[in-house]
mmCIF file of C-alpha atoms in Angstrom:
data_model
loop_
_atom_site.group_PDB
_atom_site.id
_atom_site.type_symbol
_atom_site.label_atom_id
_atom_site.label_comp_id
_atom_site.label_asym_id
_atom_site.label_seq_id
_atom_site.Cartn_x
_atom_site.Cartn_y
_atom_site.Cartn_z
ATOM 1 C CA MET Z 1 0.000 0.000 0.000
ATOM 2 C CA SER Z 2 1.493 3.323 -1.014
ATOM 3 C CA ALA Z 3 1.339 6.143 1.511
ATOM 4 C CA HIS Z 4 -0.853 8.305 -0.727
ATOM 5 C CA CYS Z 5 -4.434 9.493 -0.180
ATOM 6 C CA GLN Z 6 -6.712 9.285 -3.215
ATOM 7 C CA LEU Z 7 -8.951 12.166 -2.084
ATOM 8 C CA THR Z 8 -6.655 14.757 -0.507
ATOM 9 C CA GLY Z 9 -3.423 13.736 -2.233
ATOM 10 C CA ALA Z 10 -1.573 13.568 1.099
ATOM 11 C CA ARG Z 11 1.892 12.042 0.684
ATOM 12 C CA PRO Z 12 4.778 11.480 3.091
ATOM 13 C CA GLY Z 13 6.764 14.472 4.242
ATOM 14 C CA PHE Z 14 10.503 14.270 4.807
ATOM 15 C CA GLY Z 15 12.676 15.821 7.462
ATOM 16 C CA ASN Z 16 15.316 15.098 10.037
ATOM 17 C CA THR Z 17 15.419 13.454 13.436
ATOM 18 C CA VAL Z 18 17.623 15.619 15.626
ATOM 19 C CA SER Z 19 19.295 13.799 18.515
ATOM 20 C CA HIS Z 20 20.408 15.255 21.829
ATOM 21 C CA SER Z 21 23.918 15.720 20.398
ATOM 22 C CA HIS Z 22 22.265 17.564 17.479
ATOM 23 C CA ARG Z 23 23.159 14.898 14.907
ATOM 24 C CA ARG Z 24 20.650 14.764 12.076
ATOM 25 C CA THR Z 25 19.362 11.627 10.404
ATOM 26 C CA SER Z 26 16.682 11.612 7.757
ATOM 27 C CA ARG Z 27 13.173 10.462 8.579
ATOM 28 C CA ARG Z 28 9.760 10.242 6.984
ATOM 29 C CA PHE Z 29 6.440 11.643 8.236
ATOM 30 C CA ASP Z 30 3.777 9.261 6.895
ATOM 31 C CA PRO Z 31 0.104 10.278 6.672
ATOM 32 C CA ASN Z 32 -2.409 8.083 8.489
ATOM 33 C CA ILE Z 33 -3.480 5.997 5.465
ATOM 34 C CA GLN Z 34 -6.364 3.506 5.705
ATOM 35 C CA ARG Z 35 -8.028 1.271 3.117
ATOM 36 C CA LYS Z 36 -11.787 1.703 3.394
ATOM 37 C CA ARG Z 37 -14.667 0.138 1.511
ATOM 38 C CA TYR Z 38 -17.720 2.253 0.643
ATOM 39 C CA TRP Z 39 -21.024 1.307 -0.985
ATOM 40 C CA LEU Z 40 -21.574 3.355 -4.164
ATOM 41 C CA PRO Z 41 -25.361 3.359 -4.742
ATOM 42 C CA SER Z 42 -25.221 4.932 -8.214
ATOM 43 C CA GLU Z 43 -23.160 2.011 -9.548
ATOM 44 C CA GLY Z 44 -24.576 -0.673 -7.256
ATOM 45 C CA ARG Z 45 -21.154 -1.816 -6.067
ATOM 46 C CA TYR Z 46 -18.533 -1.359 -3.392
ATOM 47 C CA VAL Z 47 -15.432 0.750 -3.997
ATOM 48 C CA ARG Z 48 -12.223 0.379 -2.003
ATOM 49 C CA LEU Z 49 -10.400 3.663 -1.429
ATOM 50 C CA THR Z 50 -6.990 4.433 0.066
ATOM 51 C CA LEU Z 51 -7.661 7.428 2.299
ATOM 52 C CA SER Z 52 -6.076 9.479 5.041
ATOM 53 C CA ALA Z 53 -7.934 9.812 8.334
ATOM 54 C CA ARG Z 54 -8.799 13.418 7.435
ATOM 55 C CA ALA Z 55 -10.270 12.291 4.092
ATOM 56 C CA ILE Z 56 -12.458 9.689 5.859
ATOM 57 C CA LYS Z 57 -13.931 12.502 7.959
ATOM 58 C CA ALA Z 58 -14.424 14.604 4.822
ATOM 59 C CA ILE Z 59 -16.324 11.758 3.115
ATOM 60 C CA ASP Z 60 -18.542 11.434 6.196
ATOM 61 C CA ALA Z 61 -19.415 15.115 5.770
ATOM 62 C CA MET Z 62 -19.768 15.372 1.965
ATOM 63 C CA GLY Z 63 -20.888 11.883 0.975
ATOM 64 C CA VAL Z 64 -19.214 9.131 -0.992
ATOM 65 C CA GLU Z 65 -20.804 10.077 -4.336
ATOM 66 C CA SER Z 66 -19.264 13.559 -4.421
ATOM 67 C CA ALA Z 67 -15.935 12.242 -3.105
ATOM 68 C CA VAL Z 68 -15.712 9.654 -5.902
ATOM 69 C CA ALA Z 69 -16.639 12.375 -8.402
ATOM 70 C CA LEU Z 70 -13.729 14.510 -7.120
ATOM 71 C CA ILE Z 71 -11.301 11.591 -7.375
ATOM 72 C CA ARG Z 72 -12.411 10.851 -10.937
ATOM 73 C CA ALA Z 73 -12.251 14.532 -11.931
ATOM 74 C CA ARG Z 74 -8.619 14.557 -10.797
ATOM 75 C CA GLY Z 75 -7.937 11.563 -13.033
ATOM 76 C CA GLY Z 76 -7.886 8.881 -10.339
ATOM 77 C CA LYS Z 77 -9.179 5.380 -10.908
ATOM 78 C CA VAL Z 78 -11.998 4.107 -8.684
#
C-alpha cells in the first residue's frame, strides 16, 4: 500500500530526526493511510479507497458520491 491518499493527495513528508547531540538523520512523516470500503449506490457496487484519516472525515461530511466524483475529476481510478 502506497502512503498516498486518493482524495486529498496527502503524501509522506521528509525531514530530520535531531538527537540530543544535534546529529541529524533523515526520517519520513507518513500520513495516516487507511483502506476503506464504501457502498456506491449509483453504480450498485462497493469501492475500495486508500484514504487518510482526514479524508475519511471529509467523506462522512460530503458523501461518498461527491468524493468519488472529485477523485475521478482529478484523473484517479476508482
